[in-house]
Amino acid sequence: MGKRKQKNQIFNNLSKKQKKHLKEFGEEHPFHDIVTEKAEKTQILDLPDSPVQSSAESDEDDEPEHKSAYQKLLSTLSSPADHESEDESVDDEEEVEEHLSEEGSDGDDEEYQEAGNYFTVTPEEADEGEAGPNEGDEDETAGGVEFEDKEHESQFCLENNFSGEGEQEGAESTAKQEDKEDSFKLHLDTEISEEDVKRITAGTKAKAQVKWPRLGTLLCSSPLEKFGPAGQEKDKRPLALHKVLETNWMSLNQTSNPKGAVEEVSPLQLELLSLMGSYRDVYFPESSPLTEGRQVRSAYCLHALNHVLKANSGVLGHNAQMRENQAADKAGGNKAKVEPLDEPRDQGLTRPKVLILVPFRDGALRVVQTLINLLETKGRKIDVSNKKRFKDEFGEEPVDTPPNLFRPDDYTAIFSGNIDDHFRIGVSILRRSIRLYAPFYSSDIIIASPLGLRTVLGVEGEAKRDFDFLSSIEILVVDQTDVFLMQNWEHLLHVMKHLNLQPLDPHGVDFSRVRMWNLNNWAKYYRQTLMFSSIQDPQINNIISKHCFNYRGQVATKNMPITGSICQVLVQLPHVFQMINSNSFMDQDARFQFFVDKVLPQYRDSVMSHTLIYVPSYFDYVRLRNYMKKEEINFSSICEYSTKSEVSRARHFFQKGDKQFILFTERFHFYKRYTIKGIQNLIFYGLPSYPHFYSEVCNMLQAGGQGEEASWTCTALYSRYDAQRLAAITGAQRAAQMLQSQKPVHLFITGEEKGPLGP
């Protein structure tokens, strides 16, 4: 009897809904179980939203991503034959939610943010590699999570997030800055007409030259008359900065300085930021890795980050405003509405806004470090997920280098770090946190090498290829463009051809918020391209002229070199420059025939042994190698694809005189910088891309040279399309005289006390 009374007493204490649940399912609700042991802390896990969810769990969960945890629990308790009414189900949800909030608030250590069910990842967790669903090899994610991560989309998606504390301030500050002086809003909100598009496509541009104190001579070109030359914009504030960056941008050089000292913003950076802030295309071909390269990287990282923060703040602010309006509509209080929004156009067809192309992983590492330090303020660090994985994959492994190994300073600056050239990584910036290895369609910034993107873009006809994530790129940064010439230039051209194309799939975009010029397929006319190089080259100029259509125009630095690299030749050597009549820059037949008919016969005699032939292009190298094999000429060859044993044998036979000629490619010299001993005669089949390569190769004559200095010779071939390279080697004034002269041959002598002398 006692047990029955106890059961009746328990049953009477139940609520009406609890009794109904007990009657239908034959058991009480699990939340009302009597636990005699010490209660454990309730852990709230939202499987589709949590960034710490394992891949195995995500595969098992096939529920729609918009359902929350307690909704899934209720769906398992409902009976298919006897559904409750809509009001009762809402009450059940509120009851369970209330209980969840009571249980979860009892000492739960995890910080839970309401907006988007976003869990904050601490730097310690990130360092341990626990933060993020995208852990694993890059190859495994190449066709899946690298592009889309539907299980965790709400964590990344801006449309599902709203302005929170701190973010709202940034959105408000951005709204205040969105006036006539804010070039960000002016650039994106300017509507061009079809007539403007025709003018831009026609390629007719108004050109003007201006001179700035640090950058020097600037060549400004504008396809539309209403957007004139840069003028005196350098006198204005360089950028209307987002509030997050206002207090920290002046110290943007402190992280990249190896000495750790805080450097002030340099005049070069101020002028570059002024040009970038005007949203014109910028081409700066004087970014040396030894001096200007570090300052240039900090400047474009600040500009790109400022652009992303303003764009994201605008979207988050509009999300919050629309949510408040919806809440006011439901409450029936139209007076409490915020300012009405008429379909804000604040997005592109896909989320990635900035593409940064760098040649090596070390460059990507430095870019990410700069972004992190620009976001961090004094006393407050930001959350960086997947930091440990990023450092492991992009950091430099310690390598034991021989103590007697000597390399020039520019070589050390380029190749100091991880020099792998196959990589790509998405970066998502949200709530003052950075997520590395974010899916491309949830990223704000994509950092990659041309090769890393080429393997994703594919070619026409391939089954697995994707380029939709490049459809709405608003800022393209191409850093160390000259290094791409030493890699594979076709990869860069392939990437340029796939920029700002109409996507093949919608990728869940809200078309009501897409800007009209994105829908019109005019994104390429709004894209700003920033190109930085240490040299001027016609192929780089071709990128600017053929693949950049910014309606605001372009600005390029055009400073002619006063002194050439020939002044750095230390040996006493006569330099014979012979001009070739060529019809175009790509006409290599004229050069080959001139070399075979005019130059090579002069060096066939045994007296002219120990001759090194410097060949800039690999295709010309293959052509010469095949010809010399066919003619049975005694030669050896070294290229960038030669093995160590092949290089050693070629150098040995050439130094000993067993081989009369040695073919030597420019890319081999770029990547190795070996000193070839035994040279007595030099032939430059084409002028070097890097002007200091000319003096480096000429100075090899004094390393293990045989014979008298009086017998040394040097011959260089050039055409009128080599004007930039010729000016960098001989100086602008001499180059102009050589190109305009009627004489096809010009002689300079170095090693004299007065420097290089001409006739």
Coordinates of N, CA and C in Angstrom, one line a residue, residues 168-338:
Q168 N 28.2 46.4 -33.2 CA 27.2 47.5 -33.5 C 27.9 48.8 -33.5
E169 N 28.9 49.0 -32.6 CA 29.6 50.3 -32.7 C 30.3 50.5 -34.0
G170 N 30.9 49.4 -34.5 CA 31.6 49.5 -35.8 C 30.6 49.8 -36.9
A171 N 29.4 49.1 -36.8 CA 28.4 49.4 -37.9 C 28.0 50.8 -37.8
E172 N 27.8 51.4 -36.6 CA 27.3 52.8 -36.5 C 28.4 53.7 -37.0
S173 N 29.7 53.4 -36.6 CA 30.7 54.3 -37.1 C 30.9 54.3 -38.6
T174 N 30.6 53.1 -39.2 CA 30.7 53.0 -40.6 C 29.5 53.8 -41.2
A175 N 28.4 53.7 -40.6 CA 27.2 54.4 -41.1 C 27.5 55.9 -41.1
K176 N 28.2 56.4 -40.1 CA 28.5 57.8 -40.0 C 29.5 58.2 -41.1
Q177 N 30.4 57.3 -41.4 CA 31.4 57.6 -42.4 C 30.9 57.5 -43.8
E178 N 29.7 56.9 -44.0 CA 29.2 56.7 -45.3 C 28.6 58.0 -45.8
D179 N 29.4 59.0 -46.0 CA 29.0 60.3 -46.5 C 29.8 60.5 -47.8
K180 N 29.8 61.8 -48.2 CA 30.5 62.1 -49.5 C 32.0 61.9 -49.4
E181 N 32.6 61.9 -48.2 CA 34.0 61.7 -48.1 C 34.5 60.3 -48.1
D182 N 33.6 59.4 -47.9 CA 33.9 58.0 -47.8 C 34.0 57.3 -49.1
S183 N 35.3 57.1 -49.6 CA 35.5 56.6 -50.9 C 35.0 55.1 -51.0
F184 N 34.9 54.4 -49.9 CA 34.4 53.0 -50.0 C 32.9 53.0 -50.5
K185 N 32.1 53.9 -49.9 CA 30.7 53.9 -50.3 C 30.5 54.6 -51.6
L186 N 31.3 55.6 -51.9 CA 31.3 56.3 -53.2 C 31.6 55.3 -54.3
H187 N 32.6 54.5 -54.1 CA 33.0 53.6 -55.2 C 31.9 52.5 -55.4
L188 N 31.4 51.9 -54.4 CA 30.5 50.8 -54.6 C 29.1 51.3 -54.9
D189 N 28.7 52.5 -54.5 CA 27.4 53.0 -54.8 C 27.2 53.7 -56.1
T190 N 28.4 54.0 -56.7 CA 28.3 54.7 -58.0 C 27.8 53.8 -59.1
E191 N 26.8 54.3 -59.8 CA 26.1 53.5 -60.9 C 26.7 54.0 -62.2
I192 N 27.3 53.1 -62.9 CA 27.7 53.5 -64.3 C 26.7 53.0 -65.3
S193 N 26.7 53.7 -66.4 CA 25.7 53.4 -67.5 C 26.3 52.4 -68.5
E194 N 25.4 52.0 -69.4 CA 25.9 51.2 -70.5 C 26.9 51.9 -71.4
E195 N 26.6 53.2 -71.6 CA 27.6 54.0 -72.4 C 28.9 54.1 -71.7
D196 N 29.0 54.1 -70.4 CA 30.3 54.1 -69.7 C 31.0 52.8 -69.9
V197 N 30.2 51.7 -69.9 CA 30.8 50.4 -70.1 C 31.4 50.3 -71.5
K198 N 30.7 50.8 -72.5 CA 31.2 50.8 -73.8 C 32.5 51.6 -73.9
R199 N 32.6 52.7 -73.3 CA 33.8 53.5 -73.3 C 35.0 52.7 -72.6
I200 N 34.7 52.1 -71.5 CA 35.7 51.3 -70.8 C 36.2 50.2 -71.7
T201 N 35.3 49.5 -72.3 CA 35.6 48.3 -73.1 C 36.4 48.7 -74.4
A202 N 36.1 49.9 -74.9 CA 36.8 50.4 -76.1 C 38.3 50.6 -75.8
G203 N 38.6 50.9 -74.6 CA 40.0 51.1 -74.2 C 40.6 52.5 -74.4
T204 N 39.8 53.4 -74.8 CA 40.2 54.8 -74.9 C 40.3 55.5 -73.5
K205 N 41.5 56.0 -73.2 CA 41.7 56.5 -71.9 C 42.4 57.9 -72.0
A206 N 42.0 58.8 -71.1 CA 42.6 60.1 -71.0 C 43.8 59.9 -70.0
K207 N 45.0 60.3 -70.5 CA 46.2 60.1 -69.7 C 46.8 61.4 -69.2
A208 N 47.4 61.4 -68.1 CA 48.0 62.6 -67.5 C 49.2 62.1 -66.6
Q209 N 50.1 63.0 -66.4 CA 51.3 62.7 -65.5 C 51.3 63.7 -64.4
V210 N 51.4 63.1 -63.2 CA 51.6 63.9 -62.0 C 52.8 63.5 -61.2
K211 N 53.4 64.3 -60.4 CA 54.6 64.0 -59.6 C 54.3 64.1 -58.1
W212 N 54.6 63.0 -57.4 CA 54.4 63.0 -56.0 C 55.8 62.9 -55.3
P213 N 55.9 63.4 -54.1 CA 57.2 63.5 -53.4 C 57.9 62.1 -53.3
R214 N 57.2 61.1 -52.9 CA 57.9 59.8 -52.7 C 57.8 58.8 -53.9
L215 N 56.6 58.7 -54.4 CA 56.4 57.8 -55.5 C 57.0 58.3 -56.8
G216 N 57.2 59.6 -57.0 CA 57.8 60.2 -58.2 C 56.7 60.4 -59.3
T217 N 57.1 60.0 -60.5 CA 56.2 60.3 -61.6 C 55.1 59.2 -61.7
L218 N 53.9 59.7 -61.7 CA 52.7 58.8 -61.8 C 52.0 59.0 -63.1
L219 N 51.8 57.9 -63.8 CA 51.0 58.0 -65.1 C 49.6 57.6 -64.8
C220 N 48.7 58.5 -64.9 CA 47.3 58.3 -64.5 C 46.4 58.2 -65.8
S221 N 45.6 57.2 -65.9 CA 44.8 57.0 -67.0 C 43.3 56.8 -66.6
S222 N 42.4 57.4 -67.2 CA 41.0 57.4 -66.8 C 40.1 57.1 -68.0
P223 N 39.3 56.0 -68.0 CA 38.5 55.8 -69.2 C 37.2 56.7 -69.2
L224 N 36.8 57.2 -68.0 CA 35.7 58.1 -67.9 C 36.2 59.5 -67.5
E225 N 35.7 60.5 -68.2 CA 36.1 61.9 -67.9 C 35.8 62.4 -66.5
K226 N 34.7 61.9 -66.0 CA 34.3 62.4 -64.6 C 35.2 61.9 -63.5
F227 N 36.0 60.9 -63.8 CA 37.0 60.5 -62.8 C 38.4 60.8 -63.3
G228 N 38.8 62.0 -63.0 CA 40.1 62.5 -63.5 C 41.3 61.8 -62.9
P229 N 42.5 62.4 -63.1 CA 43.7 61.9 -62.5 C 43.8 62.0 -61.0
A230 N 44.7 61.4 -60.4 CA 44.8 61.3 -59.0 C 45.0 62.7 -58.4
G231 N 45.8 63.6 -59.1 CA 45.9 65.0 -58.7 C 46.6 65.1 -57.3
Q232 N 46.0 65.9 -56.4 CA 46.6 66.2 -55.1 C 45.9 65.4 -54.0
E233 N 45.4 64.2 -54.3 CA 44.7 63.4 -53.3 C 45.7 63.0 -52.2
K234 N 47.0 63.1 -52.4 CA 47.9 62.7 -51.4 C 47.9 63.6 -50.2
D235 N 47.3 64.8 -50.4 CA 47.2 65.8 -49.3 C 46.1 65.4 -48.3
K236 N 45.2 64.6 -48.8 CA 44.1 64.2 -47.9 C 44.4 63.1 -47.0
R237 N 43.5 62.8 -46.0 CA 43.7 61.6 -45.2 C 43.7 60.4 -46.0
P238 N 44.7 59.4 -45.8 CA 44.8 58.3 -46.7 C 43.6 57.4 -46.8
L239 N 43.0 57.1 -45.7 CA 41.8 56.3 -45.7 C 40.8 56.7 -44.6
A240 N 39.5 56.6 -45.0 CA 38.5 56.7 -44.0 C 38.4 55.3 -43.3
L241 N 39.0 55.2 -42.2 CA 39.2 53.9 -41.6 C 38.0 53.4 -40.7
H242 N 37.8 52.1 -40.7 CA 36.8 51.5 -39.8 C 37.2 51.8 -38.4
K243 N 36.3 51.8 -37.4 CA 36.6 52.1 -36.1 C 37.5 51.2 -35.4
V244 N 37.5 49.9 -35.8 CA 38.4 48.9 -35.2 C 39.8 49.2 -35.6
L245 N 40.1 49.9 -36.7 CA 41.4 50.1 -37.2 C 41.9 51.5 -36.8
E246 N 41.1 52.4 -36.4 CA 41.4 53.8 -36.2 C 42.6 53.9 -35.2
T247 N 42.5 53.2 -34.1 CA 43.5 53.3 -33.1 C 44.8 52.6 -33.3
N248 N 44.8 51.7 -34.3 CA 45.9 50.8 -34.4 C 46.7 50.9 -35.7
W249 N 46.2 51.6 -36.7 CA 46.8 51.6 -38.0 C 48.1 52.3 -38.0
M250 N 48.3 53.3 -37.1 CA 49.6 54.0 -37.1 C 50.8 53.1 -36.8
S251 N 50.5 51.9 -36.1 CA 51.6 51.0 -35.7 C 51.6 49.8 -36.6
L252 N 51.2 50.0 -37.9 CA 51.1 48.8 -38.8 C 52.5 48.2 -39.1
N253 N 53.5 49.0 -38.9 CA 54.9 48.5 -39.2 C 55.5 47.7 -38.1
Q254 N 55.0 47.7 -36.9 CA 55.7 47.1 -35.8 C 55.8 45.6 -35.9
T255 N 54.9 44.9 -36.5 CA 54.9 43.5 -36.6 C 55.9 43.0 -37.6
S256 N 56.0 43.7 -38.7 CA 56.9 43.2 -39.8 C 58.3 43.7 -39.6
N257 N 58.6 44.5 -38.6 CA 59.9 44.9 -38.3 C 60.7 43.8 -37.5
P258 N 61.7 43.2 -38.1 CA 62.4 42.1 -37.3 C 63.0 42.6 -36.0
K259 N 63.3 43.8 -35.9 CA 63.9 44.3 -34.6 C 62.9 44.5 -33.6
G260 N 61.6 44.5 -33.9 CA 60.5 44.7 -33.0 C 60.2 46.1 -32.6
A261 N 60.9 47.1 -33.1 CA 60.7 48.5 -32.8 C 59.5 49.0 -33.5
V262 N 58.8 49.9 -32.9 CA 57.6 50.5 -33.6 C 58.0 51.6 -34.5
E263 N 57.7 51.4 -35.8 CA 58.1 52.4 -36.8 C 56.8 53.2 -37.2
E264 N 57.1 54.5 -37.5 CA 56.0 55.3 -37.9 C 55.6 55.0 -39.4
V265 N 54.4 55.3 -39.8 CA 54.0 55.1 -41.1 C 54.9 55.9 -42.1
S266 N 55.4 55.3 -43.0 CA 56.4 56.0 -43.9 C 55.7 56.8 -44.9
P267 N 56.4 57.8 -45.5 CA 55.8 58.6 -46.6 C 55.3 57.7 -47.8
L268 N 56.1 56.6 -48.1 CA 55.7 55.7 -49.2 C 54.3 55.1 -48.8
Q269 N 54.1 54.7 -47.6 CA 52.9 54.0 -47.2 C 51.7 55.0 -47.3
L270 N 52.0 56.3 -46.9 CA 50.9 57.3 -46.9 C 50.4 57.5 -48.3
E271 N 51.4 57.6 -49.2 CA 51.0 57.9 -50.6 C 50.3 56.7 -51.3
L272 N 50.8 55.5 -50.9 CA 50.2 54.3 -51.5 C 48.8 54.1 -50.9
L273 N 48.6 54.4 -49.6 CA 47.2 54.3 -49.0 C 46.3 55.4 -49.6
S274 N 46.8 56.5 -50.0 CA 46.0 57.5 -50.6 C 45.5 57.0 -52.0
L275 N 46.4 56.4 -52.7 CA 46.0 55.9 -54.0 C 45.0 54.7 -53.9
M276 N 45.3 53.8 -52.9 CA 44.4 52.7 -52.7 C 43.0 53.2 -52.3
G277 N 43.0 54.2 -51.4 CA 41.8 54.7 -50.9 C 40.9 55.4 -52.0
S278 N 41.5 55.8 -53.1 CA 40.7 56.3 -54.2 C 40.1 55.2 -55.1
Y279 N 40.4 53.9 -54.8 CA 39.9 52.8 -55.4 C 40.2 52.7 -56.9
R280 N 41.3 53.4 -57.3 CA 41.9 53.2 -58.6 C 42.8 52.0 -58.6
D281 N 43.1 51.4 -59.8 CA 44.1 50.4 -59.9 C 45.4 51.0 -59.7
V282 N 46.3 50.3 -59.0 CA 47.6 50.8 -58.7 C 48.7 49.8 -59.1
Y283 N 49.7 50.3 -59.9 CA 50.8 49.5 -60.3 C 52.1 50.1 -59.8
F284 N 52.8 49.4 -58.8 CA 54.0 50.0 -58.2 C 55.1 49.0 -58.5
P285 N 56.0 49.3 -59.5 CA 57.0 48.3 -59.9 C 58.4 48.6 -59.2
E286 N 58.3 49.2 -58.0 CA 59.6 49.4 -57.3 C 59.5 48.8 -55.9
S287 N 58.8 47.7 -55.8 CA 58.7 47.1 -54.5 C 59.8 46.1 -54.3
S288 N 60.9 46.5 -53.9 CA 62.1 45.6 -53.7 C 61.9 44.8 -52.4
P289 N 62.1 43.5 -52.4 CA 62.0 42.7 -51.2 C 62.9 43.1 -50.1
L290 N 63.9 43.8 -50.4 CA 64.9 44.2 -49.3 C 64.4 45.5 -48.6
T291 N 63.7 46.4 -49.3 CA 63.4 47.7 -48.7 C 61.9 47.9 -48.7
E292 N 61.3 48.2 -49.9 CA 59.9 48.6 -49.9 C 58.9 47.5 -49.7
G293 N 59.3 46.2 -49.9 CA 58.4 45.1 -49.9 C 57.6 45.0 -48.6
R294 N 58.3 45.2 -47.5 CA 57.6 45.0 -46.2 C 56.6 46.2 -46.0
Q295 N 56.9 47.4 -46.4 CA 56.0 48.5 -46.2 C 54.8 48.3 -47.1
V296 N 55.0 47.9 -48.3 CA 53.9 47.7 -49.3 C 52.9 46.6 -48.7
R297 N 53.5 45.5 -48.2 CA 52.6 44.5 -47.7 C 51.7 45.0 -46.5
S298 N 52.3 45.8 -45.6 CA 51.5 46.4 -44.5 C 50.4 47.3 -45.1
A299 N 50.7 48.1 -46.1 CA 49.8 49.0 -46.6 C 48.6 48.3 -47.3
Y300 N 48.8 47.4 -48.1 CA 47.7 46.7 -48.8 C 46.9 45.8 -47.9
C301 N 47.5 45.3 -46.8 CA 46.8 44.6 -45.8 C 45.8 45.5 -45.0
L302 N 46.3 46.7 -44.7 CA 45.4 47.6 -44.0 C 44.2 48.0 -44.9
H303 N 44.5 48.3 -46.2 CA 43.4 48.7 -47.1 C 42.4 47.5 -47.3
A304 N 42.9 46.3 -47.5 CA 42.0 45.2 -47.7 C 41.2 44.9 -46.4
L305 N 41.8 45.0 -45.3 CA 41.1 44.7 -44.0 C 40.0 45.8 -43.8
N306 N 40.4 47.0 -44.1 CA 39.4 48.1 -43.9 C 38.2 47.9 -44.8
H307 N 38.5 47.5 -46.0 CA 37.4 47.2 -47.0 C 36.4 46.1 -46.5
V308 N 37.0 45.0 -46.0 CA 36.2 43.9 -45.5 C 35.4 44.3 -44.2
L309 N 36.0 45.0 -43.3 CA 35.3 45.4 -42.1 C 34.2 46.3 -42.4
K310 N 34.4 47.2 -43.3 CA 33.3 48.1 -43.6 C 32.1 47.4 -44.3
A311 N 32.5 46.5 -45.2 CA 31.4 45.7 -45.9 C 30.7 44.8 -45.0
N312 N 31.4 44.1 -44.1 CA 30.7 43.3 -43.1 C 29.9 44.0 -42.1
S313 N 30.4 45.2 -41.7 CA 29.6 46.0 -40.7 C 28.4 46.5 -41.3
G314 N 28.4 46.9 -42.6 CA 27.2 47.3 -43.3 C 26.2 46.2 -43.4
V315 N 26.6 45.0 -43.7 CA 25.7 43.8 -43.8 C 25.1 43.5 -42.4
L316 N 25.9 43.5 -41.4 CA 25.5 43.2 -40.0 C 24.5 44.3 -39.5
G317 N 24.9 45.5 -39.8 CA 24.0 46.6 -39.4 C 22.6 46.5 -40.0
H318 N 22.6 46.2 -41.3 CA 21.3 46.1 -42.0 C 20.5 44.8 -41.5
N319 N 21.3 43.8 -41.2 CA 20.6 42.6 -40.6 C 19.9 43.0 -39.3
A320 N 20.6 43.7 -38.4 CA 20.0 44.1 -37.1 C 18.8 45.0 -37.3
Q321 N 19.0 45.9 -38.3 CA 17.9 46.9 -38.5 C 16.6 46.1 -39.1
M322 N 16.8 45.2 -40.0 CA 15.7 44.4 -40.5 C 15.1 43.6 -39.4
R323 N 15.9 43.0 -38.5 CA 15.3 42.2 -37.4 C 14.5 43.0 -36.5
E324 N 15.0 44.3 -36.2 CA 14.2 45.1 -35.3 C 12.9 45.5 -36.0
N325 N 12.9 45.8 -37.3 CA 11.7 46.1 -38.0 C 10.7 44.9 -38.0
Q326 N 11.2 43.7 -38.2 CA 10.3 42.5 -38.2 C 9.7 42.4 -36.8
A327 N 10.5 42.6 -35.7 CA 10.0 42.5 -34.4 C 8.9 43.5 -34.1
A328 N 9.1 44.7 -34.6 CA 8.1 45.8 -34.4 C 6.8 45.5 -35.2
D329 N 7.0 44.8 -36.4 CA 5.8 44.5 -37.1 C 5.0 43.4 -36.4
K330 N 5.7 42.4 -35.8 CA 5.0 41.4 -35.0 C 4.3 41.9 -33.8
A331 N 4.9 42.9 -33.2 CA 4.4 43.5 -32.0 C 3.2 44.5 -32.3
G332 N 3.1 44.9 -33.5 CA 2.1 45.8 -34.0 C 2.4 47.2 -33.7
G333 N 3.6 47.5 -33.3 CA 4.0 48.9 -33.0 C 4.8 49.5 -34.1
N334 N 4.2 50.0 -35.1 CA 4.9 50.6 -36.2 C 5.7 51.8 -35.8
K335 N 5.3 52.4 -34.7 CA 6.0 53.6 -34.3 C 7.4 53.3 -33.8
A336 N 7.6 52.1 -33.3 CA 8.8 51.7 -32.7 C 9.8 51.2 -33.8
K337 N 9.4 51.3 -35.0 CA 10.3 50.9 -36.1 C 11.6 51.8 -36.2
V338 N 12.6 51.1 -36.6 CA 13.8 51.9 -37.0 C 13.6 52.5 -38.4

